[in-house]
Amino acid sequence: MKGTIFSFSLAKRDCFVYSPPDNKQQGCRFPVVYGCGESPEDWEPVAQRLEPRLSAEIGPFFYVGVGADWEQDLTPWPAPAAFRGARDFSGGAESFWRDVCETVKPFVDSRFPTLSDPAHTAVCGYSLGGLAALYALYIRPEIGLAASISGSLWYEGWLDFMKQSAPAFPDAQILLSLGRREEKSRHPLMGKIGGCTRAAQELLSAQLNRQVPLIWNDGGHYHQIPQRKEQALCWIAQQMR
């Protein structure tokens, strides 16, 4: 990895900023992607895949990983646990995004050459992080793009929330992606993911008056995660370039 990592803590959250290798172009500012529940260890294999494509295929961007308690910070409201023996979901995503947008984002924008407007501010997440990324678009006008990778859109009450809401930034750009085998799960909730994601695509397309892309990948929920993140981030970077 040729880029650099700057780690810090704010709002009692462990965070890091990844600066791309060519971020010191005189007078240039770059978009920012915020990763839900990401650590430097999660990011490194993705960065290694992305760096050869920066500038040539896609524009450089800063990546900010924000640590999270997944069952709390990445769920929009309380709901029963999805798995036996797991903790119930406590629904702290609104507070999580308040910390990101009102504390972490101003800190990053003040210390790095960022483009801070919604059209150059994205969020990206996997699984519950993908759910949280979509939720951010509905509650935070500072965020203009989102990628939901294998997002937990089976979450209790999620589709009803979407039907009653609209993205806070009217020109939002959204990518959904899912593994083809995910909807074949025998788990009663996990097996709903295909239908829920298709329904979310239809709702978002109607709300934004444009077709929202849904990419189908090989494998199940835990298959080729770095590759799927790379795919989503390339799409985001192309929209922000």
mmCIF file of C-alpha atoms in Angstrom:
data_model
loop_
_atom_site.group_PDB
_atom_site.id
_atom_site.type_symbol
_atom_site.label_atom_id
_atom_site.label_comp_id
_atom_site.label_asym_id
_atom_site.label_seq_id
_atom_site.Cartn_x
_atom_site.Cartn_y
_atom_site.Cartn_z
ATOM 1 C CA MET A 1 0.000 0.000 0.000
ATOM 2 C CA LYS A 2 1.540 3.307 -1.112
ATOM 3 C CA GLY A 3 -0.956 5.655 0.501
ATOM 4 C CA THR A 4 -0.686 6.770 4.123
ATOM 5 C CA ILE A 5 -2.881 6.151 7.168
ATOM 6 C CA PHE A 6 -3.561 8.736 9.854
ATOM 7 C CA SER A 7 -5.336 7.308 12.913
ATOM 8 C CA PHE A 8 -7.259 9.355 15.448
ATOM 9 C CA SER A 9 -10.138 9.171 17.934
ATOM 10 C CA LEU A 10 -13.131 11.490 18.047
ATOM 11 C CA ALA A 11 -16.517 11.210 19.749
ATOM 12 C CA LYS A 12 -15.175 8.080 21.453
ATOM 13 C CA ARG A 13 -14.733 6.415 18.047
ATOM 14 C CA ASP A 14 -11.543 5.027 16.564
ATOM 15 C CA CYS A 15 -11.094 6.476 13.094
ATOM 16 C CA PHE A 16 -8.499 6.679 10.364
ATOM 17 C CA VAL A 17 -7.936 8.670 7.174
ATOM 18 C CA TYR A 18 -6.344 7.052 4.152
ATOM 19 C CA SER A 19 -4.568 9.565 1.922
ATOM 20 C CA PRO A 20 -4.011 8.337 -1.651
ATOM 21 C CA PRO A 21 -0.439 8.403 -3.028
ATOM 22 C CA ASP A 22 -1.032 11.395 -5.301
ATOM 23 C CA ASN A 23 -3.011 13.650 -2.964
ATOM 24 C CA LYS A 24 -0.446 16.473 -2.913
ATOM 25 C CA GLN A 25 -1.208 17.940 -6.324
ATOM 26 C CA GLN A 26 -0.874 21.702 -5.933
ATOM 27 C CA GLY A 27 -4.207 23.344 -5.253
ATOM 28 C CA CYS A 28 -6.246 20.152 -5.753
ATOM 29 C CA ARG A 29 -8.985 18.924 -3.454
ATOM 30 C CA PHE A 30 -10.405 15.412 -3.424
ATOM 31 C CA PRO A 31 -13.680 13.627 -2.597
ATOM 32 C CA VAL A 32 -14.150 11.656 0.606
ATOM 33 C CA VAL A 33 -15.689 8.237 1.265
ATOM 34 C CA TYR A 34 -16.701 7.309 4.821
ATOM 35 C CA GLY A 35 -16.597 3.597 5.647
ATOM 36 C CA CYS A 36 -19.055 2.210 8.189
ATOM 37 C CA GLY A 37 -17.374 0.182 10.927
ATOM 38 C CA GLU A 38 -14.056 -0.046 9.072
ATOM 39 C CA SER A 39 -10.575 -0.528 10.546
ATOM 40 C CA PRO A 40 -7.151 -0.069 8.874
ATOM 41 C CA GLU A 41 -6.881 -3.866 8.731
ATOM 42 C CA ASP A 42 -10.135 -4.052 6.766
ATOM 43 C CA TRP A 43 -8.997 -1.290 4.451
ATOM 44 C CA GLU A 44 -5.479 -2.408 3.525
ATOM 45 C CA PRO A 45 -6.412 -5.274 1.128
ATOM 46 C CA VAL A 46 -8.945 -2.995 -0.572
ATOM 47 C CA ALA A 47 -6.422 -0.172 -0.947
ATOM 48 C CA GLN A 48 -3.878 -2.530 -2.476
ATOM 49 C CA ARG A 49 -6.413 -3.438 -5.144
ATOM 50 C CA LEU A 50 -7.502 0.150 -5.761
ATOM 51 C CA GLU A 51 -4.192 2.002 -5.869
ATOM 52 C CA PRO A 52 -3.119 0.803 -9.348
ATOM 53 C CA ARG A 53 -6.399 2.167 -10.712
ATOM 54 C CA LEU A 54 -6.234 5.613 -9.109
ATOM 55 C CA SER A 55 -5.810 8.518 -11.526
ATOM 56 C CA ALA A 56 -5.671 6.242 -14.587
ATOM 57 C CA GLU A 57 -9.229 4.857 -14.322
ATOM 58 C CA ILE A 58 -10.736 6.597 -11.315
ATOM 59 C CA GLY A 59 -10.042 9.805 -9.461
ATOM 60 C CA PRO A 60 -8.147 9.785 -6.145
ATOM 61 C CA PHE A 61 -10.177 10.134 -2.965
ATOM 62 C CA PHE A 62 -9.709 10.165 0.779
ATOM 63 C CA TYR A 63 -11.154 7.224 2.688
ATOM 64 C CA VAL A 64 -12.228 7.664 6.301
ATOM 65 C CA GLY A 65 -12.876 4.545 8.337
ATOM 66 C CA VAL A 66 -15.113 5.041 11.365
ATOM 67 C CA GLY A 67 -15.151 2.317 14.005
ATOM 68 C CA ALA A 68 -18.506 1.020 15.191
ATOM 69 C CA ASP A 69 -20.288 -1.379 17.489
ATOM 70 C CA TRP A 70 -22.143 -3.106 14.668
ATOM 71 C CA GLU A 71 -25.297 -4.187 16.499
ATOM 72 C CA GLN A 72 -25.687 -0.719 17.978
ATOM 73 C CA ASP A 73 -24.160 1.867 15.657
ATOM 74 C CA LEU A 74 -25.164 0.398 12.300
ATOM 75 C CA THR A 75 -28.830 -0.339 13.010
ATOM 76 C CA PRO A 76 -31.529 2.330 12.552
ATOM 77 C CA TRP A 77 -33.859 1.320 15.413
ATOM 78 C CA PRO A 78 -34.116 -1.488 17.982
ATOM 79 C CA ALA A 79 -34.920 -4.976 16.669
ATOM 80 C CA PRO A 80 -34.519 -8.573 17.864
ATOM 81 C CA ALA A 81 -31.204 -10.329 17.233
ATOM 82 C CA ALA A 82 -30.921 -12.129 13.907
ATOM 83 C CA PHE A 83 -28.997 -15.107 15.314
ATOM 84 C CA ARG A 84 -29.456 -17.233 18.416
ATOM 85 C CA GLY A 85 -27.139 -16.119 21.198
ATOM 86 C CA ALA A 86 -26.361 -12.770 19.560
ATOM 87 C CA ARG A 87 -27.175 -9.389 21.057
ATOM 88 C CA ASP A 88 -30.368 -7.608 20.073
ATOM 89 C CA PHE A 89 -29.951 -4.684 17.707
ATOM 90 C CA SER A 90 -30.119 -1.449 19.698
ATOM 91 C CA GLY A 91 -30.640 1.089 16.905
ATOM 92 C CA GLY A 92 -27.906 3.682 17.343
ATOM 93 C CA ALA A 93 -27.292 4.598 13.694
ATOM 94 C CA GLU A 94 -28.787 8.090 14.007
ATOM 95 C CA SER A 95 -26.276 8.898 16.759
ATOM 96 C CA PHE A 96 -23.471 7.283 14.728
ATOM 97 C CA TRP A 97 -24.175 9.483 11.720
ATOM 98 C CA ARG A 98 -24.520 12.563 13.908
ATOM 99 C CA ASP A 99 -21.002 11.901 15.213
ATOM 100 C CA VAL A 100 -19.691 11.325 11.680
ATOM 101 C CA CYS A 101 -21.291 14.398 10.114
ATOM 102 C CA GLU A 102 -20.979 16.858 12.997
ATOM 103 C CA THR A 103 -17.641 15.826 14.535
ATOM 104 C CA VAL A 104 -15.564 13.532 12.303
ATOM 105 C CA LYS A 105 -16.344 15.174 8.950
ATOM 106 C CA PRO A 106 -15.530 18.763 10.105
ATOM 107 C CA PHE A 107 -12.246 17.479 11.560
ATOM 108 C CA VAL A 108 -11.293 15.740 8.308
ATOM 109 C CA ASP A 109 -12.365 18.686 6.140
ATOM 110 C CA SER A 110 -10.292 21.098 8.231
ATOM 111 C CA ARG A 111 -7.084 19.054 8.047
ATOM 112 C CA PHE A 112 -7.091 17.509 4.585
ATOM 113 C CA PRO A 113 -7.643 18.973 1.092
ATOM 114 C CA THR A 114 -11.169 17.628 0.713
ATOM 115 C CA LEU A 115 -14.194 18.483 -1.376
ATOM 116 C CA SER A 116 -16.784 18.767 1.368
ATOM 117 C CA ASP A 117 -20.077 19.202 -0.530
ATOM 118 C CA PRO A 118 -22.641 16.342 -0.713
ATOM 119 C CA ALA A 119 -21.800 15.529 -4.343
ATOM 120 C CA HIS A 120 -18.260 14.632 -3.211
ATOM 121 C CA THR A 121 -19.118 13.009 0.131
ATOM 122 C CA ALA A 122 -19.934 9.291 0.047
ATOM 123 C CA VAL A 123 -20.591 6.464 2.456
ATOM 124 C CA CYS A 124 -19.928 2.786 1.918
ATOM 125 C CA GLY A 125 -20.671 -0.272 4.004
ATOM 126 C CA TYR A 126 -20.913 -4.055 3.987
ATOM 127 C CA SER A 127 -23.720 -6.102 5.585
ATOM 128 C CA LEU A 128 -25.127 -4.019 8.474
ATOM 129 C CA GLY A 129 -22.765 -1.317 7.244
ATOM 130 C CA GLY A 130 -24.609 -1.380 3.926
ATOM 131 C CA LEU A 131 -27.894 -0.854 5.756
ATOM 132 C CA ALA A 132 -26.370 2.038 7.712
ATOM 133 C CA ALA A 133 -25.027 3.603 4.501
ATOM 134 C CA LEU A 134 -28.509 3.728 2.979
ATOM 135 C CA TYR A 135 -29.973 5.033 6.226
ATOM 136 C CA ALA A 136 -27.468 7.900 6.172
ATOM 137 C CA LEU A 137 -28.840 9.076 2.830
ATOM 138 C CA TYR A 138 -32.300 9.438 4.333
ATOM 139 C CA ILE A 139 -31.276 11.406 7.413
ATOM 140 C CA ARG A 140 -28.131 13.413 6.526
ATOM 141 C CA PRO A 141 -28.179 15.970 3.672
ATOM 142 C CA GLU A 142 -24.365 16.242 3.913
ATOM 143 C CA ILE A 143 -24.059 12.841 2.192
ATOM 144 C CA GLY A 144 -24.696 12.564 -1.540
ATOM 145 C CA LEU A 145 -23.557 9.063 -2.490
ATOM 146 C CA ALA A 146 -23.813 5.607 -0.971
ATOM 147 C CA ALA A 147 -22.812 2.049 -1.765
ATOM 148 C CA SER A 148 -24.658 -0.716 0.061
ATOM 149 C CA ILE A 149 -22.690 -3.947 -0.375
ATOM 150 C CA SER A 150 -24.659 -7.029 0.660
ATOM 151 C CA GLY A 151 -26.651 -4.636 2.825
ATOM 152 C CA SER A 152 -28.851 -6.124 5.564
ATOM 153 C CA LEU A 153 -32.012 -4.832 3.930
ATOM 154 C CA TRP A 154 -33.988 -7.654 5.518
ATOM 155 C CA TYR A 155 -33.899 -5.555 8.709
ATOM 156 C CA GLU A 156 -37.251 -5.363 10.484
ATOM 157 C CA GLY A 157 -39.217 -2.330 9.280
ATOM 158 C CA TRP A 158 -36.620 -1.190 6.742
ATOM 159 C CA LEU A 159 -38.706 -1.307 3.585
ATOM 160 C CA ASP A 160 -41.605 0.410 5.364
ATOM 161 C CA PHE A 161 -39.211 3.172 6.419
ATOM 162 C CA MET A 162 -38.078 3.610 2.816
ATOM 163 C CA LYS A 163 -41.655 3.838 1.579
ATOM 164 C CA GLN A 164 -42.398 6.640 4.035
ATOM 165 C CA SER A 165 -39.179 8.591 3.442
ATOM 166 C CA ALA A 166 -37.019 10.166 0.731
ATOM 167 C CA PRO A 167 -33.266 10.725 0.398
ATOM 168 C CA ALA A 168 -32.247 13.970 2.111
ATOM 169 C CA PHE A 169 -30.024 14.972 -0.830
ATOM 170 C CA PRO A 170 -32.305 14.961 -3.888
ATOM 171 C CA ASP A 171 -29.517 14.234 -6.403
ATOM 172 C CA ALA A 172 -28.160 11.261 -4.443
ATOM 173 C CA GLN A 173 -26.265 8.522 -6.283
ATOM 174 C CA ILE A 174 -26.659 4.976 -4.959
ATOM 175 C CA LEU A 175 -25.206 1.567 -5.755
ATOM 176 C CA LEU A 176 -26.588 -1.729 -4.452
ATOM 177 C CA SER A 177 -24.705 -5.016 -4.769
ATOM 178 C CA LEU A 178 -25.422 -8.556 -3.647
ATOM 179 C CA GLY A 179 -24.061 -12.076 -3.988
ATOM 180 C CA ARG A 180 -26.201 -14.442 -6.044
ATOM 181 C CA ARG A 181 -26.134 -17.129 -3.358
ATOM 182 C CA GLU A 182 -27.172 -14.847 -0.504
ATOM 183 C CA GLU A 183 -30.894 -15.250 -1.117
ATOM 184 C CA LYS A 184 -30.479 -19.045 -1.077
ATOM 185 C CA SER A 185 -29.745 -18.991 2.651
ATOM 186 C CA ARG A 186 -31.914 -21.228 4.826
ATOM 187 C CA HIS A 187 -31.949 -18.597 7.544
ATOM 188 C CA PRO A 188 -35.469 -17.087 7.654
ATOM 189 C CA LEU A 189 -34.150 -13.515 7.576
ATOM 190 C CA MET A 190 -31.092 -13.966 5.351
ATOM 191 C CA GLY A 191 -33.198 -15.732 2.744
ATOM 192 C CA LYS A 192 -35.258 -12.551 2.274
ATOM 193 C CA ILE A 193 -32.266 -10.494 1.155
ATOM 194 C CA GLY A 194 -32.797 -10.898 -2.593
ATOM 195 C CA GLY A 195 -36.424 -9.795 -2.528
ATOM 196 C CA CYS A 196 -35.691 -6.959 -0.107
ATOM 197 C CA THR A 197 -32.804 -5.651 -2.209
ATOM 198 C CA ARG A 198 -34.864 -5.738 -5.408
ATOM 199 C CA ALA A 199 -37.663 -3.891 -3.598
ATOM 200 C CA ALA A 200 -35.194 -1.298 -2.292
ATOM 201 C CA GLN A 201 -33.839 -0.784 -5.820
ATOM 202 C CA GLU A 202 -37.361 -0.175 -7.119
ATOM 203 C CA LEU A 203 -38.192 2.272 -4.322
ATOM 204 C CA LEU A 204 -34.946 4.216 -4.691
ATOM 205 C CA SER A 205 -35.300 4.397 -8.466
ATOM 206 C CA ALA A 206 -38.790 5.860 -8.067
ATOM 207 C CA GLN A 207 -37.711 8.313 -5.363
ATOM 208 C CA LEU A 208 -34.728 9.588 -7.366
ATOM 209 C CA ASN A 209 -36.405 9.379 -10.772
ATOM 210 C CA ARG A 210 -33.494 7.408 -12.212
ATOM 211 C CA GLN A 211 -32.513 3.753 -12.354
ATOM 212 C CA VAL A 212 -30.453 2.770 -9.313
ATOM 213 C CA PRO A 213 -27.912 0.076 -10.254
ATOM 214 C CA LEU A 214 -27.978 -3.337 -8.599
ATOM 215 C CA ILE A 215 -24.874 -5.448 -9.251
ATOM 216 C CA TRP A 216 -24.987 -9.209 -8.757
ATOM 217 C CA ASN A 217 -21.754 -10.932 -7.742
ATOM 218 C CA ASP A 218 -20.806 -14.577 -7.452
ATOM 219 C CA GLY A 219 -20.956 -16.348 -4.099
ATOM 220 C CA GLY A 220 -22.577 -15.831 -0.751
ATOM 221 C CA HIS A 221 -22.435 -13.182 1.935
ATOM 222 C CA TYR A 222 -18.786 -13.692 2.877
ATOM 223 C CA HIS A 223 -17.408 -14.294 -0.628
ATOM 224 C CA GLN A 224 -14.716 -11.985 -2.091
ATOM 225 C CA ILE A 225 -15.383 -9.082 0.268
ATOM 226 C CA PRO A 226 -12.308 -6.979 -0.724
ATOM 227 C CA GLN A 227 -13.213 -7.398 -4.402
ATOM 228 C CA ARG A 228 -16.797 -6.290 -3.778
ATOM 229 C CA LYS A 229 -15.618 -3.260 -1.831
ATOM 230 C CA GLU A 230 -13.210 -2.394 -4.645
ATOM 231 C CA GLN A 231 -16.046 -2.665 -7.158
ATOM 232 C CA ALA A 232 -18.301 -0.360 -5.123
ATOM 233 C CA LEU A 233 -15.594 2.200 -4.430
ATOM 234 C CA CYS A 234 -14.622 2.366 -8.090
ATOM 235 C CA TRP A 235 -18.248 3.120 -8.937
ATOM 236 C CA ILE A 236 -18.401 5.840 -6.263
ATOM 237 C CA ALA A 237 -15.131 7.394 -7.422
ATOM 238 C CA GLN A 238 -16.335 7.512 -11.000
ATOM 239 C CA GLN A 239 -19.506 9.346 -9.950
ATOM 240 C CA MET A 240 -17.499 11.885 -7.906
ATOM 241 C CA ARG A 241 -14.750 12.502 -10.471
#
